[in-house]
Tab-separated table of C-alpha atoms in Angstrom:
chain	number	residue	atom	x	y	z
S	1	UNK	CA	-7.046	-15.020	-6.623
S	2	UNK	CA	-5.905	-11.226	-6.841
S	3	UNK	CA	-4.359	-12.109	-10.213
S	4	UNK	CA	-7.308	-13.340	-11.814
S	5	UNK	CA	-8.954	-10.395	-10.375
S	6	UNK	CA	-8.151	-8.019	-13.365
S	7	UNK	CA	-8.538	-10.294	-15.849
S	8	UNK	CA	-12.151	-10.776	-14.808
S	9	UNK	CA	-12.913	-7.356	-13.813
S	10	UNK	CA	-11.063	-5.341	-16.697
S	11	UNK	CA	-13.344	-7.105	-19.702
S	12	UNK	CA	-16.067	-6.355	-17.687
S	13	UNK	CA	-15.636	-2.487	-17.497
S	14	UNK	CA	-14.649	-2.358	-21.205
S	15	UNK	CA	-17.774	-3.492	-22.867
S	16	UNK	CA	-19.766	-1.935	-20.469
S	17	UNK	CA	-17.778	1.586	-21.588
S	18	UNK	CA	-18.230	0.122	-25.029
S	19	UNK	CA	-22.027	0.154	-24.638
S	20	UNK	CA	-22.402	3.376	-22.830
S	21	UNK	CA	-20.547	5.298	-25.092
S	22	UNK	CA	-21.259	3.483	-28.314
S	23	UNK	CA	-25.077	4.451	-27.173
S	24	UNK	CA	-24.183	8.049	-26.734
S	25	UNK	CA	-21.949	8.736	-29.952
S	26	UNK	CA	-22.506	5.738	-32.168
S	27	UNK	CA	-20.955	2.443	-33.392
S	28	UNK	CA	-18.872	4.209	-35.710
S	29	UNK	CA	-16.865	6.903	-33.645
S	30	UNK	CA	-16.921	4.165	-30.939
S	31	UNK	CA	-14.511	2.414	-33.238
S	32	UNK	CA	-12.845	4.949	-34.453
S	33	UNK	CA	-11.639	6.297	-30.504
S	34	UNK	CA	-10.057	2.865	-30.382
S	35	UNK	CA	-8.807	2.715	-33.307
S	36	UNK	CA	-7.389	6.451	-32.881
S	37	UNK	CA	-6.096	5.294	-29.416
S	38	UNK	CA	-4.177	2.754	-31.080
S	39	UNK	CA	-2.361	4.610	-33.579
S	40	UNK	CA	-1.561	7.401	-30.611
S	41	UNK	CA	-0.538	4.583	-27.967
S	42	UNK	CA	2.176	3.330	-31.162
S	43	UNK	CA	3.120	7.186	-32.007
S	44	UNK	CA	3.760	7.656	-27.810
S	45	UNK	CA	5.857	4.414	-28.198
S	46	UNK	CA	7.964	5.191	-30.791
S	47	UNK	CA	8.467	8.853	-29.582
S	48	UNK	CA	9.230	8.110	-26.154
S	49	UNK	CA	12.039	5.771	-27.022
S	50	UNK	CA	13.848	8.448	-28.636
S	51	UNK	CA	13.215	10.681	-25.690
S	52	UNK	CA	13.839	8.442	-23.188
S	53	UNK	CA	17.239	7.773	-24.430
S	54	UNK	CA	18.445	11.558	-24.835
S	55	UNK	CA	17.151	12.255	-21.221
S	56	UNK	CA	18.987	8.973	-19.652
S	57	UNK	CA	22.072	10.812	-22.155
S	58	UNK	CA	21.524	14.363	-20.189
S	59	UNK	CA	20.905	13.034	-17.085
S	60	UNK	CA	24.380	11.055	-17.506
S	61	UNK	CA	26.453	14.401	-18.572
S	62	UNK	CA	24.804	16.473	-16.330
S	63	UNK	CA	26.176	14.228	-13.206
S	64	UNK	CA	22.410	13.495	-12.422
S	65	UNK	CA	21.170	10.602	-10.874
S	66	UNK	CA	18.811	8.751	-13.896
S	67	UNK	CA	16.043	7.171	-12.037
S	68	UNK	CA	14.548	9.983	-12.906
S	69	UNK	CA	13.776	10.048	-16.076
S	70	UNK	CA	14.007	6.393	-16.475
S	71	UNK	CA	10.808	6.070	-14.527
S	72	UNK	CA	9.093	8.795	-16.052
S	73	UNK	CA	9.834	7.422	-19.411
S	74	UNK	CA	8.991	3.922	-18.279
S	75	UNK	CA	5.326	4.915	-17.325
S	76	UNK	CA	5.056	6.937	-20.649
S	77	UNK	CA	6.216	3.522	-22.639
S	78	UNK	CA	3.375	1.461	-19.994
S	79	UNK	CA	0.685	4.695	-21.435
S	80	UNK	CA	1.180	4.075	-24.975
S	81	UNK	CA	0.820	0.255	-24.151
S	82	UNK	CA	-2.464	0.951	-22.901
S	83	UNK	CA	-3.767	3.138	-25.311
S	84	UNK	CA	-2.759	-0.061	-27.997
S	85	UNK	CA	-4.827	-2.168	-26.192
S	86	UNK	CA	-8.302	-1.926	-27.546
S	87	UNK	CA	-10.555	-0.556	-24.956
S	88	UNK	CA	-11.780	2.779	-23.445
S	89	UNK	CA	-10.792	2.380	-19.974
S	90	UNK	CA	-7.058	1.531	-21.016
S	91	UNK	CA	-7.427	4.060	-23.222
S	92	UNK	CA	-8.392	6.315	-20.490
S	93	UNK	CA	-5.371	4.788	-18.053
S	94	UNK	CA	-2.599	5.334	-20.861
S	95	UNK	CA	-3.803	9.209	-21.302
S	96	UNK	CA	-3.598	9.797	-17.771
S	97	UNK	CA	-0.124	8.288	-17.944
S	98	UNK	CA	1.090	10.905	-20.052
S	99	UNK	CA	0.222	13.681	-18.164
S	100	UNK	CA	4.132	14.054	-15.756
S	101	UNK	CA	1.879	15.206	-12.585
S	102	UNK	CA	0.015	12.135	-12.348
S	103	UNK	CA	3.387	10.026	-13.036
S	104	UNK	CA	4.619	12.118	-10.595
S	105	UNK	CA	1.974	11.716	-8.056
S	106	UNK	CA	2.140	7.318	-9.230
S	107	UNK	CA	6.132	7.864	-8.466
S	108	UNK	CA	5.808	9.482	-4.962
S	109	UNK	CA	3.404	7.222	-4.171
S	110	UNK	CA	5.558	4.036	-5.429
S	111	UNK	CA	8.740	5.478	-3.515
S	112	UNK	CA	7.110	6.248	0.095
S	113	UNK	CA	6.198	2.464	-0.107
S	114	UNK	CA	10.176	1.127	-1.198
S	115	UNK	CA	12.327	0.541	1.133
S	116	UNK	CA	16.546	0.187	0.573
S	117	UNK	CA	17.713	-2.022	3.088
S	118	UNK	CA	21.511	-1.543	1.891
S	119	UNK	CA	24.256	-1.342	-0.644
S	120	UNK	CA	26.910	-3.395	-2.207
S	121	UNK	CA	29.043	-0.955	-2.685
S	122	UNK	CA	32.342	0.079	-0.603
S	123	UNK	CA	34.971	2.964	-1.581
S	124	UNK	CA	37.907	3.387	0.089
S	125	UNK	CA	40.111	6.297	-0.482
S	126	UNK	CA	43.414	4.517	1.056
S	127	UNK	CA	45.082	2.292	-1.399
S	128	UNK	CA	45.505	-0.228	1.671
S	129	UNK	CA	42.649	-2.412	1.228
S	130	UNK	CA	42.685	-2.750	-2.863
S	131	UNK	CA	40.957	-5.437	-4.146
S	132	UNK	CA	38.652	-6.019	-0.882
S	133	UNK	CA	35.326	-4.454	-2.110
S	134	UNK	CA	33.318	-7.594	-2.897
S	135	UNK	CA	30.171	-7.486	-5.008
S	136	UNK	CA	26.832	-7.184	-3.328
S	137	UNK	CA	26.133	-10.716	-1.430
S	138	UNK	CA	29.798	-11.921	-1.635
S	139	UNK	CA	31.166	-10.362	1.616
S	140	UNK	CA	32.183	-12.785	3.814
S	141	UNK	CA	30.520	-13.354	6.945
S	142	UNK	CA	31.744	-14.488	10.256
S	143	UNK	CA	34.236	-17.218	9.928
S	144	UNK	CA	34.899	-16.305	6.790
S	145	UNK	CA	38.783	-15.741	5.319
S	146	UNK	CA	40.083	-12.794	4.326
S	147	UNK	CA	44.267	-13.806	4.053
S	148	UNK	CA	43.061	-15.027	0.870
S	149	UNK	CA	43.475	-18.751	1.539
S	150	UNK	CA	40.743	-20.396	-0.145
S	151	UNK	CA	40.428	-23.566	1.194
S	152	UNK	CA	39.389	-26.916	-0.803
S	153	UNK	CA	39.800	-30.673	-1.047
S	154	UNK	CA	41.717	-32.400	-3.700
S	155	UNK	CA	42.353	-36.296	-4.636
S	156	UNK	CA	45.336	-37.888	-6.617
S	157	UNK	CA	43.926	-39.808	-9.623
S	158	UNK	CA	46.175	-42.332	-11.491
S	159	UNK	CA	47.040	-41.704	-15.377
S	160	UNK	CA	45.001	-43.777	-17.498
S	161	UNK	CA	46.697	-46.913	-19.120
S	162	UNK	CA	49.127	-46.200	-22.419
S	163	UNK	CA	46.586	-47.330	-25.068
S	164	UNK	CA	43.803	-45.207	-23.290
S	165	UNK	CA	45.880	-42.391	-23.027
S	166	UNK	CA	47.182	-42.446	-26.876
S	167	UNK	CA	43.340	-42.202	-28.353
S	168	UNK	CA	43.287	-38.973	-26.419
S	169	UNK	CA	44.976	-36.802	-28.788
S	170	UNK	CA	44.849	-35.496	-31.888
S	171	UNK	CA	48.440	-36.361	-32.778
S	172	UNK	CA	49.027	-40.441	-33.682
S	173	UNK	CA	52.989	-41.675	-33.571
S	174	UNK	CA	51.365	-44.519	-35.468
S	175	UNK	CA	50.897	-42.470	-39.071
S	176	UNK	CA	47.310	-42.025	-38.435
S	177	UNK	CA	45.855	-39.398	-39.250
S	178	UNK	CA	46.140	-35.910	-37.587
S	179	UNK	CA	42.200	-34.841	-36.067
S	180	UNK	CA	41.295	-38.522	-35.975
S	181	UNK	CA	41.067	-38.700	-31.676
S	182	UNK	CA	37.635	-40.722	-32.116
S	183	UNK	CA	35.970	-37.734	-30.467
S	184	UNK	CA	34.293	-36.557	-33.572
S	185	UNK	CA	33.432	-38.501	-36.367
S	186	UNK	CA	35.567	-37.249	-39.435
């Protein structure tokens, strides 16, 4: 229900911003702010790609943790989508998107409401234990080995009979010709 909830509610809002403000200006500069919107939301876009990619580059030299600017420039990229989208309230969303205090304030508020409940990640100093770190998930549990037996069930299977076995390669003691296995059809 809360998904269709947008999709109801946002076309709604537009043309009744589309009315108000096409009353108060005009049909003309009405169409023209989206239209203006659009070519800004693509110009964000493409600039913020650039940007986003020399500040994930600084943040990386300077020893800097880049969450950083990876979310800032991810709610830029999510502001020029809006302002593509023909409308004036998107419009209005993807300029307030732009301004860093309110992606700020939109990252606070997204981080008090995460919460890490652990790492995969182990570092040990010693080289004792090399080759124990397992990836995130992986670690075994209780009962599980760690001499590194890995245990596993096996059958013994018969060779197949002689004439069986001789279509199986690609090499014929009978002059045929090399390739011709009857796998593929030559």
């Amino acid at each position: 229900m809360w998904l269709f909830l947008p999709f109801v509610v946002l076309p709604i809002i537009e043309i009744a911003l589309f009315i108000q403000v096409g009353g108060a200006i005009g049909v003309l500069p009405t169409i023209a702010l989206v239209i203006g919107s659009a070519f800004l939301g693509v110009a964000v876009m493409r600039w913020q790609s650039t940007r986003a990619a020399m500040d994930l580059q600084r943040a990386m030299q300077e020893f800097r943790a880049p969450g950083r600017p990876m979310a800032h420039g991810a709610l830029v990229m999510i502001g020029g989508m809006l302002l593509v989208v023909p409308g004036l309230f998107t419009s209005m969303l993807g300029l307030l998107l732009l301004i860093p205090p309110v992606r700020s304030l939109i990252l606070r508020q997204m981080a008090s409401r995460v919460q890490v409940s652990g790492m995969g990640l182990h570092y040990s100093q010693s080289g004792a234990d090399f080759g124990t770190d397992y990836p995130a998930g992986f670690r075994p549990g209780r009962g599980g080995r760690e001499d590194g037996v890995i245990d596993g069930e096996y059958s013994v299977q018969d060779d197949p009979p002689a004439p069986v076995r001789e279509g199986l390669t690609d090499q014929s003691g009978t002059g045929g010709k090399p390739g011709n296995s009857g796998w593929t059809r030559h």
